[in-house]
Tab-separated table of C-alpha atoms in Angstrom:
chain	number	residue	atom	x	y	z
A	1	MET	CA	-16.574	-41.012	-40.652
A	2	THR	CA	-19.357	-39.442	-43.231
A	3	PRO	CA	-20.423	-41.748	-46.124
A	4	GLU	CA	-18.948	-39.071	-48.324
A	5	VAL	CA	-15.915	-39.436	-46.911
A	6	LYS	CA	-15.658	-43.029	-46.899
A	7	LYS	CA	-17.030	-43.412	-50.472
A	8	ASN	CA	-14.076	-41.519	-51.737
A	9	ILE	CA	-11.690	-43.500	-49.636
A	10	CYS	CA	-13.050	-46.878	-50.880
A	11	GLN	CA	-12.817	-45.419	-54.492
A	12	LEU	CA	-9.319	-44.789	-53.758
A	13	PHE	CA	-8.374	-48.446	-52.674
A	14	ASP	CA	-10.468	-49.895	-55.729
A	15	ASP	CA	-8.526	-47.906	-57.971
A	16	GLU	CA	-5.682	-50.069	-59.796
A	17	ASP	CA	-3.232	-47.328	-60.549
A	18	SER	CA	-3.429	-45.960	-57.115
A	19	GLY	CA	-1.104	-48.920	-55.541
A	20	LEU	CA	-3.059	-49.092	-52.637
A	21	GLY	CA	-5.739	-51.238	-53.937
A	22	MET	CA	-5.387	-54.806	-52.038
A	23	GLY	CA	-8.035	-57.754	-51.822
A	24	ASN	CA	-11.791	-56.416	-51.450
A	25	GLY	CA	-11.080	-52.400	-51.912
A	26	CYS	CA	-12.655	-51.343	-48.064
A	27	GLU	CA	-11.808	-54.754	-47.159
A	28	SER	CA	-8.044	-54.204	-47.468
A	29	PRO	CA	-5.840	-54.423	-44.722
A	30	VAL	CA	-4.338	-50.985	-45.618
A	31	TYR	CA	-7.630	-49.526	-45.515
A	32	TYR	CA	-8.657	-51.127	-42.045
A	33	LYS	CA	-5.373	-49.820	-40.623
A	34	LEU	CA	-5.654	-46.140	-42.389
A	35	SER	CA	-9.441	-46.007	-41.608
A	36	THR	CA	-8.869	-46.339	-37.811
A	37	ARG	CA	-5.641	-43.914	-37.555
A	38	LEU	CA	-7.655	-41.399	-39.498
A	39	ASP	CA	-10.909	-39.543	-37.568
A	40	PHE	CA	-12.321	-37.231	-39.649
A	41	SER	CA	-15.174	-36.715	-37.399
A	42	ASN	CA	-13.911	-33.221	-36.117
A	43	VAL	CA	-13.510	-31.637	-39.452
A	44	PHE	CA	-17.527	-31.357	-40.018
A	45	ALA	CA	-18.160	-30.686	-36.630
A	46	SER	CA	-18.786	-27.158	-35.578
A	47	PRO	CA	-16.178	-25.254	-33.590
A	48	SER	CA	-18.758	-25.433	-30.340
A	49	GLU	CA	-19.444	-29.003	-30.629
A	50	THR	CA	-15.490	-29.703	-30.413
A	51	ALA	CA	-15.005	-27.639	-27.754
A	52	ASP	CA	-17.965	-29.033	-25.413
A	53	GLU	CA	-16.562	-32.729	-26.570
A	54	ASN	CA	-13.237	-31.691	-25.291
A	55	ASP	CA	-14.701	-30.239	-22.081
A	56	ARG	CA	-16.738	-33.293	-21.476
A	57	SER	CA	-13.629	-35.266	-21.994
A	58	CYS	CA	-11.719	-33.403	-19.611
A	59	PHE	CA	-14.639	-33.726	-17.002
A	60	ARG	CA	-14.705	-37.501	-17.606
A	61	ARG	CA	-11.029	-37.790	-16.862
A	62	SER	CA	-11.423	-35.730	-13.750
A	63	LEU	CA	-13.857	-38.159	-12.372
A	64	PHE	CA	-12.533	-41.586	-13.349
A	65	SER	CA	-8.811	-41.479	-13.601
A	66	GLY	CA	-7.948	-39.938	-10.708
A	67	LYS	CA	-4.999	-38.890	-11.431
A	68	ARG	CA	-5.125	-37.033	-14.776
A	69	ARG	CA	-1.848	-36.855	-17.402
A	70	ARG	CA	-0.122	-33.512	-17.302
A	71	ASP	CA	-0.586	-33.227	-21.022
A	72	ASP	CA	-4.190	-33.729	-20.833
A	73	ASP	CA	-4.371	-30.745	-18.456
A	74	LYS	CA	-2.672	-28.311	-20.630
A	75	ASP	CA	-5.261	-29.508	-23.142
A	76	CYS	CA	-8.498	-29.025	-20.927
A	77	LEU	CA	-6.735	-25.501	-20.053
A	78	SER	CA	-6.081	-24.166	-23.460
A	79	THR	CA	-9.572	-25.175	-25.056
A	80	PRO	CA	-12.443	-22.602	-24.732
A	81	SER	CA	-15.761	-23.434	-23.169
A	82	LYS	CA	-19.076	-22.967	-23.697
A	83	LEU	CA	-18.913	-20.185	-20.752
A	84	GLN	CA	-16.278	-18.130	-22.327
A	85	ARG	CA	-15.009	-18.060	-25.563
A	86	ARG	CA	-12.098	-16.809	-26.944
A	87	ASP	CA	-13.800	-14.095	-29.284
A	88	GLU	CA	-15.464	-12.819	-26.477
A	89	PRO	CA	-14.822	-9.703	-24.695
A	90	VAL	CA	-13.730	-9.787	-20.918
A	91	SER	CA	-16.170	-8.159	-18.984
A	92	ARG	CA	-15.721	-4.636	-17.563
A	93	GLY	CA	-17.638	-5.724	-14.547
A	94	SER	CA	-14.813	-8.279	-13.420
A	95	SER	CA	-12.964	-7.709	-10.267
A	96	SER	CA	-9.694	-6.314	-12.332
A	97	PHE	CA	-11.177	-3.473	-13.320
A	98	VAL	CA	-13.224	-2.813	-10.593
A	99	GLU	CA	-11.756	0.773	-8.701
A	100	SER	CA	-10.967	0.440	-5.332
A	101	PRO	CA	-12.649	3.086	-2.604
A	102	VAL	CA	-8.760	3.787	-1.361
A	103	SER	CA	-8.052	4.892	-4.999
A	104	ARG	CA	-10.920	6.620	-5.405
A	105	ASP	CA	-10.406	8.616	-2.500
A	106	VAL	CA	-6.873	9.488	-3.600
A	107	LYS	CA	-8.448	10.369	-7.069
A	108	ASP	CA	-10.852	13.100	-5.386
A	109	ALA	CA	-8.245	14.349	-3.369
A	110	VAL	CA	-5.863	14.880	-5.991
A	111	ASN	CA	-8.734	16.348	-8.048
A	112	ARG	CA	-9.917	19.046	-5.063
A	113	LEU	CA	-5.749	19.920	-4.981
A	114	VAL	CA	-5.776	20.849	-8.458
A	115	GLN	CA	-8.871	22.787	-8.534
A	116	GLU	CA	-9.133	24.526	-4.965
A	117	GLU	CA	-6.329	26.550	-3.999
A	118	ASP	CA	-7.349	27.198	-0.478
A	119	LEU	CA	-6.536	23.990	0.592
A	120	VAL	CA	-4.465	22.100	2.953
A	121	GLY	CA	-1.520	19.759	1.850
A	122	ASP	CA	-3.433	16.643	1.844
A	123	GLY	CA	-6.654	18.142	0.278
A	124	THR	CA	-9.155	17.011	2.899
A	125	ASP	CA	-10.164	20.814	4.375
A	126	THR	CA	-9.350	24.405	3.760
A	127	PHE	CA	-6.897	26.224	5.787
A	128	CYS	CA	-8.097	27.761	9.295
A	129	LEU	CA	-6.176	31.233	9.332
A	130	PRO	CA	-6.692	33.898	7.022
A	131	THR	CA	-3.588	34.029	4.454
A	132	ILE	CA	-2.136	37.180	2.680
A	133	ARG	CA	-0.029	37.399	-0.420
A	134	GLY	CA	3.292	36.972	0.855
A	135	LYS	CA	6.635	37.038	-1.551
A	136	HIS	CA	6.560	33.240	-1.769
A	137	GLN	CA	3.659	32.474	-3.804
A	138	ASP	CA	4.242	28.389	-3.259
A	139	LEU	CA	3.726	28.922	0.341
A	140	LYS	CA	0.932	30.370	2.667
A	141	SER	CA	1.841	33.247	4.551
A	142	ILE	CA	0.120	34.993	7.566
A	143	SER	CA	0.250	38.434	8.889
A	144	ALA	CA	2.309	39.552	12.180
A	145	ASP	CA	-1.298	40.301	13.373
A	146	THR	CA	-2.690	37.017	12.699
A	147	MET	CA	0.326	35.219	14.834
A	148	ALA	CA	-0.396	37.750	17.787
A	149	ASP	CA	-4.148	36.613	17.516
A	150	ILE	CA	-2.652	32.960	18.062
A	151	LEU	CA	-0.738	33.610	20.863
A	152	THR	CA	-3.782	35.272	22.559
A	153	GLY	CA	-6.156	32.575	21.797
A	154	SER	CA	-8.248	34.090	19.518
A	155	TYR	CA	-8.032	30.149	17.548
A	156	ASP	CA	-8.254	28.215	20.159
A	157	ASP	CA	-11.797	26.866	18.806
A	158	VAL	CA	-9.913	25.719	15.785
A	159	ILE	CA	-6.599	24.815	16.677
A	160	SER	CA	-5.499	22.310	19.466
A	161	ASN	CA	-1.766	23.018	19.056
A	162	TYR	CA	0.630	25.400	17.400
A	163	ARG	CA	4.473	25.229	17.006
A	164	ILE	CA	6.803	28.262	15.711
A	165	ILE	CA	9.499	27.351	14.277
A	166	ASP	CA	12.353	29.903	14.722
A	167	CYS	CA	14.994	29.304	11.749
A	168	ARG	CA	17.414	31.929	12.977
A	169	TYR	CA	20.776	31.116	14.560
A	170	PRO	CA	20.919	30.333	18.471
A	171	TYR	CA	22.388	33.807	19.036
A	172	GLU	CA	19.982	35.714	17.018
A	173	TYR	CA	17.136	33.227	18.913
A	174	ASP	CA	18.479	34.403	22.368
A	175	GLY	CA	18.483	38.203	21.361
A	176	GLY	CA	15.018	38.039	21.116
A	177	HIS	CA	12.317	35.589	19.869
A	178	ILE	CA	8.697	34.992	19.716
A	179	GLN	CA	6.839	33.551	22.962
A	180	ASN	CA	6.563	30.038	22.821
A	181	ALA	CA	8.821	29.624	19.628
A	182	GLU	CA	11.379	26.557	18.980
A	183	ASN	CA	14.514	27.531	17.874
A	184	MET	CA	15.135	25.110	14.480
A	185	TYR	CA	18.144	26.277	12.241
A	186	THR	CA	19.225	22.920	10.778
A	187	ARG	CA	17.898	20.282	8.715
A	188	ASP	CA	17.908	17.510	11.125
A	189	GLN	CA	16.144	19.509	13.986
A	190	VAL	CA	13.410	20.353	11.324
A	191	GLN	CA	13.280	16.607	10.041
A	192	GLN	CA	12.579	15.437	13.667
A	193	LEU	CA	8.921	17.405	13.556
A	194	LEU	CA	8.185	14.007	11.780
A	195	HIS	CA	8.754	11.719	14.460
A	196	ASP	CA	7.357	14.053	17.468
A	197	ARG	CA	3.968	13.818	16.272
A	198	GLN	CA	2.499	10.563	17.008
A	199	SER	CA	-1.310	10.981	16.888
A	200	CYS	CA	-3.989	13.287	15.547
A	201	ASP	CA	-6.462	15.237	17.738
A	202	VAL	CA	-9.615	13.579	18.147
A	203	THR	CA	-11.446	16.508	18.720
A	204	GLY	CA	-10.999	17.731	14.935
A	205	LYS	CA	-9.086	20.528	15.714
A	206	ARG	CA	-5.460	21.518	14.041
A	207	THR	CA	-1.943	21.073	14.577
A	208	VAL	CA	-0.052	23.843	12.650
A	209	LEU	CA	3.770	24.777	11.908
A	210	ILE	CA	4.194	28.299	11.612
A	211	PHE	CA	7.851	29.117	10.319
A	212	HIS	CA	9.603	32.081	10.211
A	213	CYS	CA	13.567	33.740	10.180
A	214	GLU	CA	14.786	36.985	10.837
A	215	PHE	CA	12.632	38.575	7.896
A	216	SER	CA	11.133	35.071	6.246
A	217	SER	CA	13.089	35.629	3.219
A	218	GLU	CA	15.598	32.770	3.070
A	219	ARG	CA	16.061	30.240	5.876
A	220	GLY	CA	12.458	30.166	6.862
A	221	PRO	CA	10.931	29.424	3.524
A	222	LYS	CA	13.728	26.872	2.629
A	223	MET	CA	13.026	25.013	6.011
A	224	MET	CA	9.437	24.852	5.469
A	225	ARG	CA	9.932	23.350	1.495
A	226	PHE	CA	12.366	20.885	3.344
A	227	LEU	CA	9.842	19.674	5.574
A	228	ARG	CA	7.138	19.450	3.233
A	229	THR	CA	9.317	17.618	0.715
A	230	GLN	CA	10.191	15.076	3.761
A	231	ASP	CA	6.930	14.948	4.680
A	232	ARG	CA	6.109	13.767	1.457
A	233	ALA	CA	8.486	11.087	1.089
A	234	GLN	CA	7.596	9.398	4.403
A	235	ASN	CA	3.888	9.121	3.476
A	236	GLU	CA	4.312	8.126	-0.043
A	237	ALA	CA	2.064	4.906	0.559
A	238	ASN	CA	-0.546	6.929	1.877
A	239	TYR	CA	-0.808	9.912	-0.785
A	240	PRO	CA	-1.866	12.473	-0.255
A	241	ALA	CA	-2.003	12.001	3.545
A	242	LEU	CA	0.472	14.181	5.426
A	243	THR	CA	1.936	14.482	9.274
A	244	TYR	CA	1.510	17.836	8.837
A	245	PRO	CA	-0.925	19.207	6.394
A	246	GLU	CA	-0.771	22.604	7.511
A	247	MET	CA	1.980	24.972	7.725
A	248	TYR	CA	2.365	28.732	7.533
A	249	LEU	CA	4.914	30.999	6.806
A	250	LEU	CA	5.281	34.166	9.250
A	251	ASP	CA	5.522	37.045	6.611
A	252	GLY	CA	7.843	40.045	7.411
A	253	GLY	CA	9.641	37.519	9.904
A	254	PHE	CA	10.619	38.213	13.462
A	255	LYS	CA	11.235	41.748	12.469
A	256	ALA	CA	7.806	42.062	11.182
A	257	PHE	CA	6.269	40.784	14.611
A	258	TYR	CA	8.538	42.949	16.573
A	259	GLN	CA	7.328	45.793	14.902
A	260	THR	CA	3.682	44.770	15.630
A	261	ASP	CA	3.513	43.561	19.086
A	262	LYS	CA	7.035	43.134	21.033
A	263	THR	CA	5.085	42.525	24.386
A	264	LEU	CA	4.518	38.667	22.761
A	265	CYS	CA	8.462	38.618	22.555
A	266	TYR	CA	10.945	37.205	24.789
A	267	PRO	CA	13.029	39.144	25.754
A	268	MET	CA	11.215	42.568	24.604
A	269	GLU	CA	14.619	43.366	22.564
A	270	TYR	CA	15.738	43.565	19.187
């Protein structure tokens, strides 16, 4: 208690009209009880001194009491320490604000997909086949000539595996189809493609899918979009990764290809 506060209290007890003056002023029992219960030390102490004293008190209790009360623990936790005041901003360099390498990779891939049009679905590379402007602007199309080059091995240096998906009905497929083409005309059959591919090619070569129907106007494009939607859903946690990032639509469908090179069709009939 400071001398000024003590003096004012003594005067209060000495005043006869106060009703508190008993005995010898500051020697009175009432003053003694009040003075022992009232502690004004923290009133005149600076906030930093109060915080430091609370920290030291918490530290002493942790050393000598063995087991602290839960109320004391709350006081210790709520008291600002010298290391971090309440009015100090949180450092931007803390771990909660550090961007992980994975999130940076995803952000970079998304930015590339937005800025560059000639990228495969996962944004990792450009398309390896020459594309043309087809009827469906949201899909990458190849010409019948490019399809013939694939079948004759002109792209073996960049493609390790290709699958031609013929989305026509079985009777159309049986009447004549492109060599090595697979007949898949239902969604369940197309979705099975996502479970067929187990691993990536270690040589860095591509695996591509090529969709078509009779004219590549309806069935082929629809199945191609359906597979991409399911692929996105299956790889949602690893966006923008895809099981089949590189897919093409055969422009003009089977009719255009048959007219280009029917020797690569089986049977050679239309």
